[in-house]
Amino acid sequence: MDNIIYFNKDLKQIDEKVRARLGIRGSRAVDLAMMGLPIAPGFIIDSILTQKLPQINLKEILSTYIGRLEKDTKKKYGDVEKPLMLKVVLSSDLNVPHFPSIHNIGMNSMTVEAFGNFTGKEFAYGEYLFLLRNLAKKIFEVDAKEVKKIEDKIPKKPRIEDLKKAIDSYRELFDDKFSEDVNDQLSLIMKGASSRYCDSAIDVDNSLSIMVQVMVYGNWGKNSYAGNYYTRNIITGDPEIQGEFGQSEFDIEAGKAKDISKIEKKHFTHFTDIARKVEDNFKEIREIKFTIEEGDFWLVEQKEVDEKSTQSQIKALLDLTRRKIVTDTWTIEKIKPNQLNELLHPVIDPRTVKTTKFIRGGIAGSTGAAIGRVFFSTPRLLEEHKRAIMKGGDTNLILVMPASYAEDVKAIEVAQGVITCEGGFSSHAPVVARSLGKVAMVQPDMKIRGNSFTLGGKTVREGDYVSMNVPYYEAPTIFMGKVGLIEPDWKKNGLFEFLDLVEKHIGEFNVRANADQPRDALVAKDFKAMGIGLCRTEHMFFNEKRIMKFREMIIAESEEERRKVLKQLLPMQRSDFYDLFKIMQGKPVTIRLLDAPLHEFLPRNEAGMRIFVKYMQGRNRKLKASDIIARCEELGEMNPMLGHRGCRVAVTFPEIYEMQCRAIFEAACMLRKEGHKIRPEIMIPIVMSKEEIKFIKNGKKIEGKEVKGIRDIKNEVVDDYGIEDLNYEVGTMIELPAAALGSGEIAQYAEFFSFGTNDLTQTTYGLSRDDSNSFFPSYSLFDLMKQNLFKYLGEEVKELIGIASLRGRLTRPDIKMGLCGEHGANPDNIQFCMEAGLNYVSCSPFAIPLAKLGIAQLNIKKAQEEAKG
């Protein structure tokens, strides 16, 4: 019949229309059969015929196929010497657990005894009872109370007589629904399954088919085995198969499992050969269940592996690519950009978390996994870190705070991770953590009290271990204790080889890095960043050796005092820029001049203030503590993010930007004299009009006061170093709606635009990235906001970028434009940037591979669509 497919290792190709009617599990069996592999044989009633089973006389139809099963297995269905047992598997196109499988069909009062001669009588009667129990619950819809009556009478350690009594009770309960005649038995079960499940609430697409397959047993004798294995290691991706087996065991769950590598060599070799064929056929890692029944080798089923690591998936795909089983584009399309986070950062070893209490939830700030002892302040964490180094202790520490500020950067730098309970994805701690390659999350439900926090009814005290797991694609998890980590190795985990494939499909639109330190630039270079798109110079002053000097400059009350301190800071900045330029080897380096509000650098707690006062009094003994504190308080602002920051500092204190520009040009000249190519780009932040960028770029003389422009500073430095000239560009960040709308005029003075989408989002919607998490959940609940605007560009922000892009190009056709910020690593945002005519996105170094993969996939998709016409 066309509606019934018999499968064994001799099955050839079948029509795709027929295959589409076999359901997922039926298709899995047919796939192994068509590969010529020793699948346990069976037959499948397709979805059309399955619907009609209750009205069909099945006996004659079944007899033909059962005869073929008997021939393939050398057993007889209903035989009293060597009986064949069958199972019925409901197979649908929906991969759901609700469809049952009925095992050990063919059991009756005579076959159970014969079966027991091979497997043991207790096991045989236990399987007979298992059959009847499943029929009661899954096919015949017996009243649950009646089932409970029978089950309650079975002791915890039943004897064979106890099993027999339960079997008799079920038989009596079923009456004529169950037959001793094994052919009638199979027919009744198949009809019952069709009646109950076809057109049911879970058969929503009428795709239900029924597969009948022989049962094979790993406890059929001493030379029998049962087990399962993966076609390669699902954690590391190493090509050696990974799995377990049991000898003389029905399944590995019931017995003591052994590692698959300890099975007889001939079997291990056979398994390995099959694994390679299966991987090549399905082009991915698969799990295979097998049984060896007294020397006869059978594959029971194969299926996809959801729990495989990204590393294992990529290494399998790269292996297939090298052997030309798949193409570059196939491999690139199979990996979602966010999956690459697993290769970039440590991940929790799933084998170590089974008994550890955990709390899932919160906001992912910076992906990865970290383990360490918790400390609740920067001074305490730094003190413990120093103590651990001196005494050879564990330096793995986690910083836990309500929120972090500039003075906490040094603690985040030495910690493995940071957990805060305030803010969101774009708040201070996650932003700093991403730039440093640290793990960060926000857990709003965490309650911090002194030197402990409470979460999910569990209290964690200072010095206790916690483990953080912060994936990109699901909610983060805090494990209340120490678990295992798998550390990334980019050279071995397949990342670099994969990125080589990706690079082939990167066109003109590319990725730069947000990089403030040499270590950031080195990581960016490893990931083939096309330059630095954002160097946040304020981050360079967070260093413990610099912060005090910078604070001294901030509270200076005269230009003379500021210039005195700036002169000491200049060599530090010059050294930073020198390193960045040299590492990037001629690629563009965009340096954003000081942006953060000045008061952010000042101490925020009593302990920090005491240290700063001590430092200042060491510089000038006449200074009073009260005066220092008063000066710090005087610099505070009510709304600092819209206050005295960015280019506004250059207007009030032009000497600060003068020092930074001088440091940039001196570093560039030093490298030019050494024979290096350099491409400095100076970016002016928080510009709202052309007048500001014109003032900073060209300088101004007014009422006896002269402010040097960037051009003037460059000319002075070039003369000092004896360099003929120095090419550089000046541009601006478009992060205010006014700047976006006025971009046509701003482009008269700006040679490039960089869209700062964190601030542009804040100023467009009136949202605080640090505080919006307090009401975002309610907005999501009532469907007022479909997605986090600090991860996905809002339509209004996109419109402003589009306007700025168009007006900027009308004024300056060759203007370069990019988007900097974590929005840039999101493929949805990247597509918009490409369509809007931007040239690049810039994101944290560890997000570069994600962005590049997103670009490659978009380019591949576009090429495929163009090829179709």
Coordinates of C-alpha atoms in Angstrom, one line a residue, residues 66-525:
I66 CA 4.7 -8.6 10.5
G67 CA 6.0 -11.4 8.3
R68 CA 8.8 -9.2 7.0
L69 CA 9.7 -8.1 10.5
E70 CA 10.0 -11.8 11.5
K71 CA 12.3 -12.5 8.6
D72 CA 14.5 -9.5 9.5
T73 CA 14.8 -10.3 13.2
K74 CA 14.7 -14.2 13.1
K75 CA 11.9 -14.0 15.7
K76 CA 8.2 -14.9 15.6
Y77 CA 5.4 -12.6 16.7
G78 CA 3.4 -14.5 19.3
D79 CA 5.9 -17.3 19.4
V80 CA 6.2 -19.4 22.6
E81 CA 10.0 -20.0 22.1
K82 CA 11.6 -16.8 20.8
P83 CA 8.8 -14.2 20.7
L84 CA 9.0 -10.9 18.8
M85 CA 7.8 -7.8 20.6
L86 CA 6.7 -4.6 19.0
K87 CA 6.1 -1.0 20.0
V88 CA 3.7 1.5 18.6
V89 CA 5.0 5.1 18.3
L90 CA 2.8 8.0 17.5
S91 CA 4.6 10.3 15.1
S92 CA 3.5 13.9 14.4
D93 CA 5.0 16.9 12.7
L94 CA 4.9 18.6 16.1
N95 CA 7.9 17.8 18.3
V96 CA 5.9 17.5 21.5
P97 CA 6.1 15.1 24.4
H98 CA 2.3 14.4 24.6
F99 CA 2.2 11.6 22.0
P100 CA 2.8 8.3 23.7
S101 CA 4.7 5.2 22.7
I102 CA 3.4 1.7 23.7
H103 CA 6.1 -0.9 24.3
N104 CA 6.1 -4.7 24.5
I105 CA 3.1 -5.3 22.3
G106 CA 2.8 -9.1 21.8
M107 CA 2.8 -10.0 25.5
N108 CA 0.3 -12.6 26.7
S109 CA 0.2 -15.3 29.2
M110 CA 2.4 -17.6 27.0
T111 CA 4.8 -15.2 25.3
V112 CA 5.7 -13.6 28.6
E113 CA 7.2 -16.9 29.9
A114 CA 9.2 -17.4 26.7
F115 CA 10.4 -13.8 26.8
G116 CA 11.5 -14.4 30.4
N117 CA 13.7 -17.2 29.4
F118 CA 16.0 -14.7 27.7
T119 CA 15.6 -11.6 30.0
G120 CA 14.6 -13.1 33.3
K121 CA 11.1 -13.7 34.5
E122 CA 10.9 -10.8 36.9
F123 CA 11.8 -8.4 34.1
A124 CA 9.4 -10.1 31.7
Y125 CA 6.4 -9.7 33.9
G126 CA 7.5 -6.2 34.8
E127 CA 7.4 -5.3 31.1
Y128 CA 4.0 -7.0 30.6
L129 CA 2.7 -4.9 33.5
F130 CA 4.3 -1.8 31.9
L131 CA 2.4 -2.5 28.7
L132 CA -0.9 -2.8 30.4
R133 CA -0.3 0.3 32.6
N134 CA 0.4 2.4 29.6
L135 CA -2.6 1.1 27.7
A136 CA -4.8 2.1 30.7
K137 CA -3.4 5.6 30.9
K138 CA -2.6 6.4 27.3
I139 CA -4.9 4.5 25.0
F140 CA -8.0 3.1 26.8
E141 CA -8.7 6.2 29.0
V142 CA -9.4 4.1 32.1
D143 CA -10.6 6.0 35.1
A144 CA -7.5 7.1 37.1
K145 CA -9.1 5.9 40.3
E146 CA -9.3 2.4 39.0
V147 CA -5.7 2.5 38.0
K148 CA -4.7 3.8 41.4
K149 CA -6.5 0.9 43.1
I150 CA -4.4 -1.6 41.2
E151 CA -1.1 0.3 41.6
D152 CA -1.6 0.8 45.3
K153 CA -1.7 -3.0 45.8
I154 CA 1.8 -3.4 44.2
P155 CA 4.5 -3.4 46.9
K156 CA 7.7 -1.3 46.5
K157 CA 9.7 -4.4 45.8
P158 CA 7.3 -6.7 44.0
R159 CA 7.7 -10.4 43.5
I160 CA 6.6 -12.1 40.4
E161 CA 3.4 -13.1 42.1
D162 CA 2.6 -9.5 42.9
L163 CA 3.2 -8.6 39.2
K164 CA 1.0 -11.3 38.0
K165 CA -1.9 -10.2 40.3
A166 CA -1.6 -6.6 38.9
I167 CA -1.6 -8.0 35.4
D168 CA -4.7 -10.0 36.0
S169 CA -6.4 -6.9 37.5
Y170 CA -5.7 -4.8 34.5
R171 CA -6.8 -7.6 32.1
E172 CA -10.1 -7.8 34.0
L173 CA -10.5 -4.1 33.9
F174 CA -9.9 -4.0 30.1
D175 CA -12.3 -6.8 29.3
D176 CA -12.5 -7.1 25.5
K177 CA -10.3 -4.1 24.8
F178 CA -7.2 -6.3 25.3
S179 CA -6.7 -9.7 23.5
E180 CA -4.5 -12.7 24.1
D181 CA -4.3 -13.0 20.3
V182 CA -1.3 -10.9 19.6
N183 CA -2.5 -9.8 16.1
D184 CA -5.8 -8.6 17.6
Q185 CA -3.9 -7.0 20.4
L186 CA -1.8 -4.9 17.9
S187 CA -4.9 -4.0 15.9
L188 CA -6.9 -2.9 18.9
I189 CA -4.0 -0.8 20.2
M190 CA -3.5 0.9 16.8
K191 CA -7.2 1.6 16.4
G192 CA -7.4 2.9 20.0
A193 CA -4.5 5.2 19.4
S194 CA -6.1 6.6 16.2
S195 CA -9.4 7.1 17.9
R196 CA -8.0 8.9 20.9
Y197 CA -5.3 11.1 19.3
C198 CA -6.4 11.8 15.7
D199 CA -8.2 15.2 15.5
S200 CA -7.5 15.7 19.2
A201 CA -6.5 19.0 20.8
I202 CA -2.8 18.1 20.4
D203 CA -3.1 16.8 16.8
V204 CA -3.7 20.4 15.6
D205 CA -2.4 19.9 12.1
N206 CA -3.8 16.3 11.4
S207 CA -0.2 15.1 10.9
L208 CA -0.4 12.1 13.2
S209 CA 1.0 8.8 11.8
I210 CA 1.6 5.5 13.6
M211 CA 5.0 3.7 13.5
V212 CA 5.2 0.0 14.4
Q213 CA 8.8 -1.0 15.2
V214 CA 10.4 -4.2 16.6
M215 CA 11.6 -4.1 20.2
V216 CA 15.2 -5.1 20.8
Y217 CA 16.6 -5.7 24.2
G218 CA 20.1 -5.1 25.7
N219 CA 19.4 -7.7 28.4
W220 CA 18.6 -10.5 25.9
G221 CA 21.8 -12.3 27.1
K222 CA 25.4 -11.8 28.2
N223 CA 26.4 -10.7 24.8
S224 CA 23.8 -7.9 24.7
Y225 CA 24.2 -4.2 25.2
A226 CA 22.1 -1.0 25.3
G227 CA 23.2 2.6 25.2
N228 CA 23.3 5.9 23.3
Y229 CA 26.0 8.2 22.0
Y230 CA 26.5 11.5 20.3
T231 CA 28.3 11.7 17.0
R232 CA 31.0 13.8 18.7
N233 CA 31.6 15.4 22.1
I234 CA 28.7 17.9 22.6
I235 CA 30.7 20.1 24.9
T236 CA 34.2 20.4 23.3
G237 CA 33.2 19.4 19.7
D238 CA 36.1 16.9 19.6
P239 CA 35.4 14.2 16.9
E240 CA 35.5 11.2 19.2
I241 CA 32.0 9.9 20.0
Q242 CA 30.6 10.5 23.5
G243 CA 28.1 8.3 25.3
E244 CA 27.3 5.5 27.6
F245 CA 26.3 1.8 27.5
G246 CA 25.3 -1.0 29.8
Q247 CA 26.0 -4.7 29.3
S248 CA 23.1 -7.1 29.8
E249 CA 20.9 -4.1 30.6
F250 CA 17.6 -3.1 29.0
D251 CA 18.6 0.5 29.1
I252 CA 21.4 2.6 30.7
E253 CA 19.0 4.3 33.1
A254 CA 18.1 1.0 34.8
G255 CA 21.7 -0.2 35.2
K256 CA 25.2 1.0 35.8
A257 CA 26.3 2.9 32.8
K258 CA 29.8 2.9 31.5
D259 CA 31.6 5.3 29.2
I260 CA 31.2 4.3 25.5
S261 CA 35.0 4.3 25.1
K262 CA 35.1 1.1 27.3
I263 CA 33.0 -1.0 25.0
E264 CA 34.7 -3.7 22.9
K265 CA 36.9 -2.1 20.2
K266 CA 35.0 -3.6 17.3
H267 CA 31.8 -2.1 18.5
F268 CA 33.5 1.3 19.2
T269 CA 34.9 1.3 15.7
H270 CA 31.5 0.5 14.3
F271 CA 29.8 3.3 16.3
T272 CA 32.4 5.8 15.1
D273 CA 31.9 4.8 11.4
I274 CA 28.1 5.2 11.9
A275 CA 28.6 8.6 13.6
R276 CA 30.6 10.0 10.7
K277 CA 27.9 8.8 8.2
V278 CA 25.1 10.2 10.3
E279 CA 26.9 13.6 10.7
D280 CA 27.6 13.8 7.0
N281 CA 24.0 13.0 6.1
F282 CA 22.3 15.4 8.6
K283 CA 25.1 18.0 8.5
E284 CA 25.0 18.3 12.3
I285 CA 25.6 16.5 15.6
R286 CA 23.1 13.7 16.3
E287 CA 22.3 11.4 19.2
I288 CA 22.0 7.7 18.4
K289 CA 20.3 5.1 20.5
F290 CA 21.5 1.5 19.9
T291 CA 21.0 -2.1 21.1
I292 CA 23.2 -5.1 20.6
E293 CA 21.0 -8.2 21.0
E294 CA 23.2 -11.2 21.4
G295 CA 25.6 -9.9 18.8
D296 CA 23.0 -8.5 16.4
F297 CA 23.5 -4.8 16.1
W298 CA 20.5 -2.5 15.9
L299 CA 20.0 1.3 15.8
V300 CA 16.8 2.2 17.6
E301 CA 16.6 5.9 16.7
Q302 CA 18.5 9.1 16.1
K303 CA 17.5 12.6 16.9
E304 CA 18.7 16.2 17.1
V305 CA 20.8 17.4 20.0
D306 CA 19.4 20.5 21.6
E307 CA 21.8 20.6 24.5
K308 CA 25.0 20.8 22.3
S309 CA 27.3 23.7 22.9
T310 CA 28.0 26.3 20.3
Q311 CA 31.6 25.2 20.3
S312 CA 30.7 21.6 19.4
Q313 CA 28.2 22.8 16.7
I314 CA 30.8 25.1 15.1
K315 CA 33.6 22.5 15.1
A316 CA 31.2 20.0 13.5
L317 CA 30.3 22.5 10.8
L318 CA 33.9 23.5 10.2
D319 CA 34.8 19.8 9.8
L320 CA 32.0 19.4 7.3
T321 CA 33.1 22.5 5.5
R322 CA 36.8 21.4 5.3
R323 CA 35.6 18.1 3.7
K324 CA 33.3 20.0 1.3
I325 CA 30.2 18.3 2.6
V326 CA 28.7 21.8 3.1
T327 CA 29.6 25.2 1.8
D328 CA 30.9 28.3 3.6
T329 CA 27.5 29.9 3.4
W330 CA 25.7 26.9 4.9
T331 CA 28.0 27.0 7.9
I332 CA 27.7 30.8 8.3
E333 CA 23.9 30.6 8.1
K334 CA 23.6 27.9 10.7
I335 CA 25.0 29.9 13.6
K336 CA 23.0 32.7 15.2
P337 CA 25.2 35.7 16.1
N338 CA 24.3 35.6 19.8
Q339 CA 25.6 32.0 20.0
L340 CA 29.1 33.2 19.6
N341 CA 29.0 34.6 23.1
E342 CA 29.6 31.0 24.2
L343 CA 33.0 30.9 22.4
L344 CA 34.0 34.4 23.6
H345 CA 33.5 34.0 27.3
P346 CA 33.7 31.3 29.9
V347 CA 30.5 29.1 30.2
I348 CA 29.1 27.1 33.0
D349 CA 30.0 23.4 32.8
P350 CA 26.5 21.8 32.7
R351 CA 27.9 18.6 34.3
T352 CA 28.6 20.5 37.6
V353 CA 25.3 22.2 38.4
K354 CA 22.9 19.3 39.0
T355 CA 22.7 19.8 42.8
T356 CA 23.4 23.6 43.1
K357 CA 20.5 25.9 44.0
F358 CA 20.0 28.6 41.5
I359 CA 17.9 31.7 40.8
R360 CA 17.1 32.6 37.2
G361 CA 16.1 36.1 36.2
G362 CA 17.3 39.6 35.8
I363 CA 18.9 41.5 32.9
A364 CA 22.0 40.4 31.0
G365 CA 24.6 43.2 31.1
S366 CA 27.8 41.6 29.8
T367 CA 27.7 37.9 28.7
G368 CA 29.8 35.1 30.0
A369 CA 30.1 33.1 33.2
A370 CA 32.0 33.9 36.4
I371 CA 32.7 32.3 39.8
G372 CA 34.0 34.0 42.8
R373 CA 33.5 35.2 46.4
V374 CA 31.2 38.2 46.8
F375 CA 32.2 41.6 48.2
F376 CA 29.9 44.6 48.6
S377 CA 32.2 47.6 48.1
T378 CA 35.2 48.6 46.0
P379 CA 37.6 49.1 48.9
R380 CA 36.7 45.6 50.4
L381 CA 37.1 43.8 47.1
L382 CA 40.4 45.5 46.4
E383 CA 41.6 44.8 49.9
E384 CA 40.7 41.1 49.6
H385 CA 42.2 40.9 46.1
K386 CA 45.5 42.2 47.4
R387 CA 45.4 39.8 50.4
A388 CA 44.7 36.8 48.2
I389 CA 47.6 37.6 45.9
M390 CA 50.0 38.0 48.9
K391 CA 48.8 34.8 50.5
G392 CA 48.3 32.7 47.4
G393 CA 44.5 32.6 47.9
D394 CA 41.7 32.6 45.5
T395 CA 41.6 35.9 43.5
N396 CA 38.2 35.1 41.9
L397 CA 35.9 37.8 43.3
I398 CA 32.4 39.1 42.4
L399 CA 31.5 42.7 43.1
V400 CA 27.9 43.2 44.3
M401 CA 26.5 46.7 44.6
P402 CA 23.2 48.6 44.1
A403 CA 24.9 50.5 41.3
S404 CA 28.5 51.3 40.2
Y405 CA 30.2 54.6 39.5
A406 CA 33.5 55.9 38.1
E407 CA 35.4 55.1 41.3
D408 CA 34.3 51.4 41.1
V409 CA 35.9 50.7 37.7
K410 CA 39.1 49.6 39.4
A411 CA 37.1 46.9 41.3
I412 CA 35.3 45.7 38.2
E413 CA 38.7 45.5 36.5
V414 CA 40.1 43.0 39.0
A415 CA 36.8 41.2 39.7
Q416 CA 35.5 38.3 37.6
G417 CA 32.0 39.8 37.4
V418 CA 29.7 42.4 38.8
I419 CA 26.0 42.1 40.0
T420 CA 23.9 45.2 40.6
C421 CA 20.3 45.6 41.5
E422 CA 19.7 49.0 39.9
G423 CA 19.9 50.1 36.2
G424 CA 19.7 48.1 33.0
F425 CA 21.6 46.9 30.0
S426 CA 23.2 50.3 29.3
S427 CA 23.9 51.4 32.9
H428 CA 27.4 52.0 34.2
A429 CA 28.4 48.5 35.4
P430 CA 27.3 46.6 32.3
V431 CA 28.9 49.2 30.0
V432 CA 32.2 49.1 31.9
A433 CA 32.1 45.3 32.1
R434 CA 31.6 44.9 28.4
S435 CA 34.6 47.2 27.7
L436 CA 36.8 45.1 30.1
G437 CA 35.5 41.7 29.0
K438 CA 34.0 41.0 32.4
V439 CA 30.6 39.4 33.2
A440 CA 27.8 41.6 34.4
M441 CA 24.1 41.4 35.2
V442 CA 21.4 43.4 36.9
Q443 CA 19.1 41.5 39.4
P444 CA 16.3 43.9 40.5
D445 CA 15.0 41.3 43.0
M446 CA 18.2 41.2 44.9
K447 CA 18.1 42.9 48.3
I448 CA 21.4 44.2 49.6
R449 CA 21.7 44.8 53.3
G450 CA 25.2 45.7 54.6
N451 CA 27.5 42.9 53.8
S452 CA 25.0 40.4 52.5
F453 CA 22.3 40.0 49.9
T454 CA 19.0 38.1 49.8
L455 CA 17.6 36.5 46.7
G456 CA 15.0 33.8 46.3
G457 CA 14.9 33.3 50.1
K458 CA 18.6 32.6 50.1
T459 CA 21.1 34.9 51.9
V460 CA 24.6 35.2 50.6
R461 CA 27.2 36.9 52.9
E462 CA 30.5 38.5 52.2
G463 CA 33.1 35.9 51.2
D464 CA 30.5 33.3 50.1
Y465 CA 30.8 31.9 46.6
V466 CA 28.3 32.5 43.8
S467 CA 28.5 31.6 40.2
M468 CA 27.0 33.8 37.4
N469 CA 25.8 32.6 34.1
V470 CA 24.9 35.4 31.7
P471 CA 23.9 34.2 28.3
Y472 CA 22.8 36.6 25.6
Y473 CA 19.8 34.5 24.5
E474 CA 18.0 33.8 27.8
A475 CA 17.7 35.2 31.3
P476 CA 20.8 35.2 33.5
T477 CA 21.3 32.8 36.4
I478 CA 22.9 33.1 39.8
F479 CA 24.1 29.8 41.3
M480 CA 24.3 29.8 45.1
G481 CA 27.7 28.2 45.3
K482 CA 30.8 27.2 43.3
V483 CA 30.3 25.3 40.0
G484 CA 32.6 24.4 37.1
L485 CA 33.6 26.7 34.3
I486 CA 34.8 26.0 30.7
E487 CA 37.3 28.6 29.7
P488 CA 37.3 29.8 26.1
D489 CA 40.3 29.2 23.9
W490 CA 39.7 31.0 20.6
K491 CA 42.4 29.2 18.8
K492 CA 41.0 25.8 19.7
N493 CA 37.3 26.3 20.0
G494 CA 36.8 27.1 16.3
L495 CA 36.1 30.8 16.7
F496 CA 39.0 32.1 14.6
E497 CA 38.5 29.5 11.9
F498 CA 34.8 30.3 11.7
L499 CA 35.6 34.1 11.6
D500 CA 37.9 33.4 8.6
L501 CA 34.9 32.1 6.8
V502 CA 32.7 35.0 7.9
E503 CA 35.3 37.5 6.7
K504 CA 34.9 36.3 3.1
H505 CA 31.4 37.6 3.1
I506 CA 32.1 41.1 4.7
G507 CA 31.7 43.8 2.1
E508 CA 32.3 47.5 2.4
F509 CA 30.2 47.8 5.5
N510 CA 32.3 46.7 8.4
V511 CA 32.9 46.7 12.1
R512 CA 35.1 48.8 14.4
A513 CA 35.8 48.5 18.1
N514 CA 34.9 50.5 21.1
A515 CA 38.3 50.3 22.7
D516 CA 39.8 52.5 25.4
Q517 CA 42.8 50.4 26.5
P518 CA 45.6 48.6 24.6
R519 CA 44.1 45.2 25.7
D520 CA 40.8 46.2 24.1
A521 CA 42.6 47.1 20.9
L522 CA 44.5 43.8 20.9
V523 CA 41.3 41.8 21.2
A524 CA 39.7 43.9 18.5
K525 CA 42.7 43.3 16.2

